[in-house]
PDB file of C-alpha atoms in Angstrom:
ATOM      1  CA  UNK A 144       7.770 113.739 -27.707  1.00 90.00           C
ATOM      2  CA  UNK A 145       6.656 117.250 -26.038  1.00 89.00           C
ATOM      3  CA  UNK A 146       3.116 115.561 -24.451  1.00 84.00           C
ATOM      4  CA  UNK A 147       5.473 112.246 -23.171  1.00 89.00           C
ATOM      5  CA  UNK A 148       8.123 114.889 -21.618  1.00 92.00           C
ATOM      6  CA  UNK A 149       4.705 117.211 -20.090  1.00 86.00           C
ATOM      7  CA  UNK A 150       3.114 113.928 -19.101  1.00 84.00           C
ATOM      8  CA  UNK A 151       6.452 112.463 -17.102  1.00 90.00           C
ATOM      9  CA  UNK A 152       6.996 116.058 -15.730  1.00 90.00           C
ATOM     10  CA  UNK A 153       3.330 116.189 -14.407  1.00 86.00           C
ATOM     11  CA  UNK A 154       3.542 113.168 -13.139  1.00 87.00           C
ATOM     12  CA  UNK A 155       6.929 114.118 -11.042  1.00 90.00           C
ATOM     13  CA  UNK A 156       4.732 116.994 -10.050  1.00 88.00           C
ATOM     14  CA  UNK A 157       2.455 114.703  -8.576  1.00 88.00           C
ATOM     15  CA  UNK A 158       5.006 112.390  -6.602  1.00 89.00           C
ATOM     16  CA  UNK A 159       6.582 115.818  -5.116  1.00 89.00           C
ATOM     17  CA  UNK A 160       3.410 117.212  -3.846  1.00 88.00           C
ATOM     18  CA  UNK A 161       2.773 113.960  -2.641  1.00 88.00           C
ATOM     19  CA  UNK A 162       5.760 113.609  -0.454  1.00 89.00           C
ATOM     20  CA  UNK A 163       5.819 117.502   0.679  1.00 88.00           C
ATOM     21  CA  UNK A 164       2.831 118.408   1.342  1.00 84.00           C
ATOM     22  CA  UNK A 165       1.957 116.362   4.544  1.00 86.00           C
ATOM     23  CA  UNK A 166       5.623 117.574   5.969  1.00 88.00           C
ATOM     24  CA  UNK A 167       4.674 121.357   4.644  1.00 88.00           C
ATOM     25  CA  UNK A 168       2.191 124.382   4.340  1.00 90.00           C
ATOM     26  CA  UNK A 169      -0.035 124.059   1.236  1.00 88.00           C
ATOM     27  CA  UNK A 170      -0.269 127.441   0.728  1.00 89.00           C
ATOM     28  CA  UNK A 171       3.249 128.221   1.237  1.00 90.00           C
ATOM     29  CA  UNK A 172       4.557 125.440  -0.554  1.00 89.00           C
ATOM     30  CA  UNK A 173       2.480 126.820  -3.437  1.00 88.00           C
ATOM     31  CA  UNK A 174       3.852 130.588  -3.579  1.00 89.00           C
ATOM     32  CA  UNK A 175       7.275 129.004  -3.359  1.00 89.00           C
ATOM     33  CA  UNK A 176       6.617 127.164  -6.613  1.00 86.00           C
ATOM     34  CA  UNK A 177       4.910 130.084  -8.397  1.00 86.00           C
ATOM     35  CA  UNK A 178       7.737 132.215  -7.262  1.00 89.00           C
ATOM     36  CA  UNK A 179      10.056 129.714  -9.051  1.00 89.00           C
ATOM     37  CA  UNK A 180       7.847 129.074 -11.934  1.00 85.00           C
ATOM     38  CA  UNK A 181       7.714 133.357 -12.545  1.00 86.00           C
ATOM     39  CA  UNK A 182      11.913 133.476 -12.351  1.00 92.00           C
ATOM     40  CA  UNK A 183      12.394 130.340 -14.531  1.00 92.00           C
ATOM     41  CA  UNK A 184       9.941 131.220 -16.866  1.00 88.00           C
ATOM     42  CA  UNK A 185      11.235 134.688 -17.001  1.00 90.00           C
ATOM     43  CA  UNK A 186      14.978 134.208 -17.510  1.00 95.00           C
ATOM     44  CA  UNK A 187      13.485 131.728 -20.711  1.00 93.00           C
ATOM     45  CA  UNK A 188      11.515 134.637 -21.860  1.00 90.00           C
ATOM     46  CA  UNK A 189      14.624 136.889 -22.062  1.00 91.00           C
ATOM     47  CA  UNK A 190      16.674 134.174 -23.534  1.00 94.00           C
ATOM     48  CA  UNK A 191      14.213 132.553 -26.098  1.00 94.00           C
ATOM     49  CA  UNK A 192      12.372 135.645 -27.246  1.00 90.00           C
ATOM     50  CA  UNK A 193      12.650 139.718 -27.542  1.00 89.00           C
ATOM     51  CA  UNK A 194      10.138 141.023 -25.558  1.00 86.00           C
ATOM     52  CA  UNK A 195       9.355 144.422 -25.346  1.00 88.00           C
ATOM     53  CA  UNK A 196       7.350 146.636 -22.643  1.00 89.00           C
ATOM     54  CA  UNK A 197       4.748 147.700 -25.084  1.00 91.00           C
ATOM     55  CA  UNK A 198       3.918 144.039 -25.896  1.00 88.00           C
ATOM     56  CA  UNK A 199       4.176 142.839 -22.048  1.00 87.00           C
ATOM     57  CA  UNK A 200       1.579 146.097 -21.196  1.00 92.00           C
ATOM     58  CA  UNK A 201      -0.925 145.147 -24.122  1.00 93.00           C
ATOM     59  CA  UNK A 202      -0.915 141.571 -22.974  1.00 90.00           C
ATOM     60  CA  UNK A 203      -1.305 142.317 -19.062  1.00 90.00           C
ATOM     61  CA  UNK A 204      -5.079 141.328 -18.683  1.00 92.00           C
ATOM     62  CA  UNK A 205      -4.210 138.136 -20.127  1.00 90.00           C
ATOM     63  CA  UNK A 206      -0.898 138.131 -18.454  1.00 87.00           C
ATOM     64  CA  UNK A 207      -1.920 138.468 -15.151  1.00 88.00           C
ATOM     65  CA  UNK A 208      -5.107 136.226 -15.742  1.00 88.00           C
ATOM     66  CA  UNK A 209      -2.506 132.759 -16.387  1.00 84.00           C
ATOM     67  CA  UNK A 210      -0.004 133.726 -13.614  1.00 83.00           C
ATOM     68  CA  UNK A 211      -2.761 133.987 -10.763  1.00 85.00           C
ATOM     69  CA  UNK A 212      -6.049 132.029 -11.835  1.00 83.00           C
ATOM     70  CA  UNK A 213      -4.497 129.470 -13.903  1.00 78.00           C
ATOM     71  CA  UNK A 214      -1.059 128.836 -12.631  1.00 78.00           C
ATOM     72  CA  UNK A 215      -1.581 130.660  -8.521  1.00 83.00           C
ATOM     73  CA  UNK A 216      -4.959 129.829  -7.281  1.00 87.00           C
ATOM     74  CA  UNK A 217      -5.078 126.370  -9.808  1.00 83.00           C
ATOM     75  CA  UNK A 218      -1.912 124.507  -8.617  1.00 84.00           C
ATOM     76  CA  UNK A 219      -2.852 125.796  -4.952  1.00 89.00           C
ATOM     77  CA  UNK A 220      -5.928 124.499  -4.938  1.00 88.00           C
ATOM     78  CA  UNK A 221      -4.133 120.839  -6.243  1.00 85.00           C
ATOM     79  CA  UNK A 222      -1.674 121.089  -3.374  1.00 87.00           C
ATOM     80  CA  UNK A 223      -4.344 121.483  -0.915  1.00 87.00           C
ATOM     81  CA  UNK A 224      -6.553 119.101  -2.775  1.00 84.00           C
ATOM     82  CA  UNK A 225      -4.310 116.449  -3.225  1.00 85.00           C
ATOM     83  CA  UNK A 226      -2.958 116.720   0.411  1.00 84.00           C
ATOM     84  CA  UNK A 227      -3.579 113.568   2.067  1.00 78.00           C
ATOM     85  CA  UNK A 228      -4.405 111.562  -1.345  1.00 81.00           C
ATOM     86  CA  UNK A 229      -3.163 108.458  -3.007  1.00 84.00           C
ATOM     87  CA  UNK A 230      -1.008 110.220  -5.915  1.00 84.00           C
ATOM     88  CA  UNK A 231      -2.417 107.566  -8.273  1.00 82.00           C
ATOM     89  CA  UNK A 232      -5.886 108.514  -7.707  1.00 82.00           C
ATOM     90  CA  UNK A 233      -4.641 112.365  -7.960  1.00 83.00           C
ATOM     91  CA  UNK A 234      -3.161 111.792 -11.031  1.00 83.00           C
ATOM     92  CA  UNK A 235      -6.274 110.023 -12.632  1.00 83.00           C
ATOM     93  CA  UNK A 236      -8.333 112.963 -10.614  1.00 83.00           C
ATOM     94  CA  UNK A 237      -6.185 115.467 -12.463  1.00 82.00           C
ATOM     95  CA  UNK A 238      -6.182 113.878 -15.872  1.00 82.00           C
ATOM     96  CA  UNK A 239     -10.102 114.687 -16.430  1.00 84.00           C
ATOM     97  CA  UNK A 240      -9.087 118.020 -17.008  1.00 83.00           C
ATOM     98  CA  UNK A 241      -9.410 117.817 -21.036  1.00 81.00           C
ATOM     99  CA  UNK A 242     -12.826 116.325 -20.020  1.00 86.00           C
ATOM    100  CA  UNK A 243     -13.796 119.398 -17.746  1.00 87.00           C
ATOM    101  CA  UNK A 244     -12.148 121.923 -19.746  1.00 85.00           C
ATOM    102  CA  UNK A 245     -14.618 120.318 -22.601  1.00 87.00           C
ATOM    103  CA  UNK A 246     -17.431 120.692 -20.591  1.00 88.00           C
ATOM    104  CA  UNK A 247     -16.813 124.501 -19.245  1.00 88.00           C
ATOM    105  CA  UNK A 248     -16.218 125.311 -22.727  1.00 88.00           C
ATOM    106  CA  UNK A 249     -19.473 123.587 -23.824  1.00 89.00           C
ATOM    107  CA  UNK A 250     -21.363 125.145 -21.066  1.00 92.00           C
ATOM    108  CA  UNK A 251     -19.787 128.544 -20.610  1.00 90.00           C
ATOM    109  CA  UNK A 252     -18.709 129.457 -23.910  1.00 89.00           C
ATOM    110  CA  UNK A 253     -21.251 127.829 -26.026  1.00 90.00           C
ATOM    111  CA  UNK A 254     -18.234 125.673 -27.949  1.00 90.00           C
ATOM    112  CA  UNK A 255     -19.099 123.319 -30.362  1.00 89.00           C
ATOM    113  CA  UNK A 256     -17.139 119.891 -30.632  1.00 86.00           C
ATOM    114  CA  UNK A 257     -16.518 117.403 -33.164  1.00 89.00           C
ATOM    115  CA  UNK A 258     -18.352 114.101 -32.304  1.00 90.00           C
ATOM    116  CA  UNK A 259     -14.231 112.874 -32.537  1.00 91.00           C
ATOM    117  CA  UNK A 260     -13.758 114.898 -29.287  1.00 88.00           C
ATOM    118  CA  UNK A 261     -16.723 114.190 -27.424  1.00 87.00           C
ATOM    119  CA  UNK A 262     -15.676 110.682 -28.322  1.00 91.00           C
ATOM    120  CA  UNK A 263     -12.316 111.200 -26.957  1.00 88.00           C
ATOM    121  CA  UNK A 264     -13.578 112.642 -23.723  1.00 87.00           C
ATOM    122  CA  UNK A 265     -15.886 109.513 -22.968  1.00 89.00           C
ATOM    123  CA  UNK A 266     -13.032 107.203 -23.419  1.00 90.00           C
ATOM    124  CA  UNK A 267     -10.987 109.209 -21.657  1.00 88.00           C
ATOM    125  CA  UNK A 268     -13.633 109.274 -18.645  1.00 87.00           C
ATOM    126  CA  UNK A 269     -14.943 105.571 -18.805  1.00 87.00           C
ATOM    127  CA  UNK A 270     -11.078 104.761 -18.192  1.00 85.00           C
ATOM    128  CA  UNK A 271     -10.640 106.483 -15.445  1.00 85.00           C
ATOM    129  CA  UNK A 272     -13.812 104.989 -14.530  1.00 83.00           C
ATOM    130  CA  UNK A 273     -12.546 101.381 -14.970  1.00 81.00           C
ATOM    131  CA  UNK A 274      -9.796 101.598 -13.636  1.00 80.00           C
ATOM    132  CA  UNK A 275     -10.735 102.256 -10.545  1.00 79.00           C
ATOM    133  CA  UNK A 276     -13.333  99.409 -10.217  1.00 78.00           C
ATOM    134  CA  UNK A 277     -12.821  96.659  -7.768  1.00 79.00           C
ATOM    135  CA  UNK A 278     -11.736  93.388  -9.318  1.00 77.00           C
ATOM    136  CA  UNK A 279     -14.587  91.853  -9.206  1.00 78.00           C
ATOM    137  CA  UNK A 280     -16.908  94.299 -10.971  1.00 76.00           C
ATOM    138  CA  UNK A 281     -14.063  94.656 -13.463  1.00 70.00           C
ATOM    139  CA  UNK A 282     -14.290  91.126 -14.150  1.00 74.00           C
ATOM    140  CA  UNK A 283     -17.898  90.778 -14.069  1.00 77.00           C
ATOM    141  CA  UNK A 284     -18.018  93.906 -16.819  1.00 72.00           C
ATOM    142  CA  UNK A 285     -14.828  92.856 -19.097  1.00 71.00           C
ATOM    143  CA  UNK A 286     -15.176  88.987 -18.556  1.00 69.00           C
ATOM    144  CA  UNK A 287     -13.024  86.830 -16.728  1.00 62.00           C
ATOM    145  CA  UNK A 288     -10.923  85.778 -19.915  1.00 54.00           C
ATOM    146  CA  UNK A 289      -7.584  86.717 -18.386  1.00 53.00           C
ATOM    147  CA  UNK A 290      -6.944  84.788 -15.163  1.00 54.00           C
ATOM    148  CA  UNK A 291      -3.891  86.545 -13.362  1.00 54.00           C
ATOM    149  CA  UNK A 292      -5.722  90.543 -13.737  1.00 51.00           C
ATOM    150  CA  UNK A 293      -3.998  92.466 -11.749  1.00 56.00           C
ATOM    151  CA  UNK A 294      -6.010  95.980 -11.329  1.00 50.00           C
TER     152      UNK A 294
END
């Protein structure tokens, strides 16, 4: 139920960025949704849990490292990216990230993964691949069993 409720919100995400971001500035529209994300996120962090300085200090690097890289300079670089875009293409841009996160890891970090993931990633890629085929190379791939395809 969490991943359907991520999935719809990302996909709101999406549609918003889509519809603002022609009409605003990228890079301001972005610090005006980390500056939300940092006040929602805190007033959950004082109502859900008991934090306490020591425990916010020791954390910092890692701290500071999600709130700029991942969440600043990563959903920036998606506003400006998908400025201009279809938002269906976006979305099927954006959903390779288990794929590239694979890969980094793979690459970077040395990771090992299950032949189940690496399995998981190449379906995950071939469609995204597919479905963005023309019809007729669709057809010519899959067969032309189904009459009314509407891709």
């Amino acid at each position: 139920m969490l991943v359907m409720l991520c999935a719809f919100m990302f996909s709101v995400h999406i549609l918003v960025i889509d519809h603002f971001s022609p009409k605003v500035d990228c890079v301001k529209m972005s610090c005006i949704q980390f500056f939300v994300c940092a006040v929602i996120s805190t007033v959950f962090m004082f109502a859900l849990e008991t934090p306490d300085f020591a425990s916010l200090w020791s954390a910092k690097t890692a701290i500071l490292y999600s709130g700029i890289l991942s969440s600043g300079v990563g959903y920036t670089l998606q506003i400006i990216g998908q400025q201009g875009n279809d938002p269906t293409v976006s979305s099927l841009i954006l959903s390779l990230e288990s794929v590239f996160s694979m890969i980094s890891g793979w690459i970077v970090l040395h990771e090992k993964f299950s032949p189940k993931e690496a399995i998981g990633s190449l379906l995950i890629f071939a469609a995204i691949i597919l479905s963005q085929l023309p019809k007729e190379i669709f057809q010519k791939i899959c067969g032309k069993g189904r009459r009314n395809l509407n891709v």
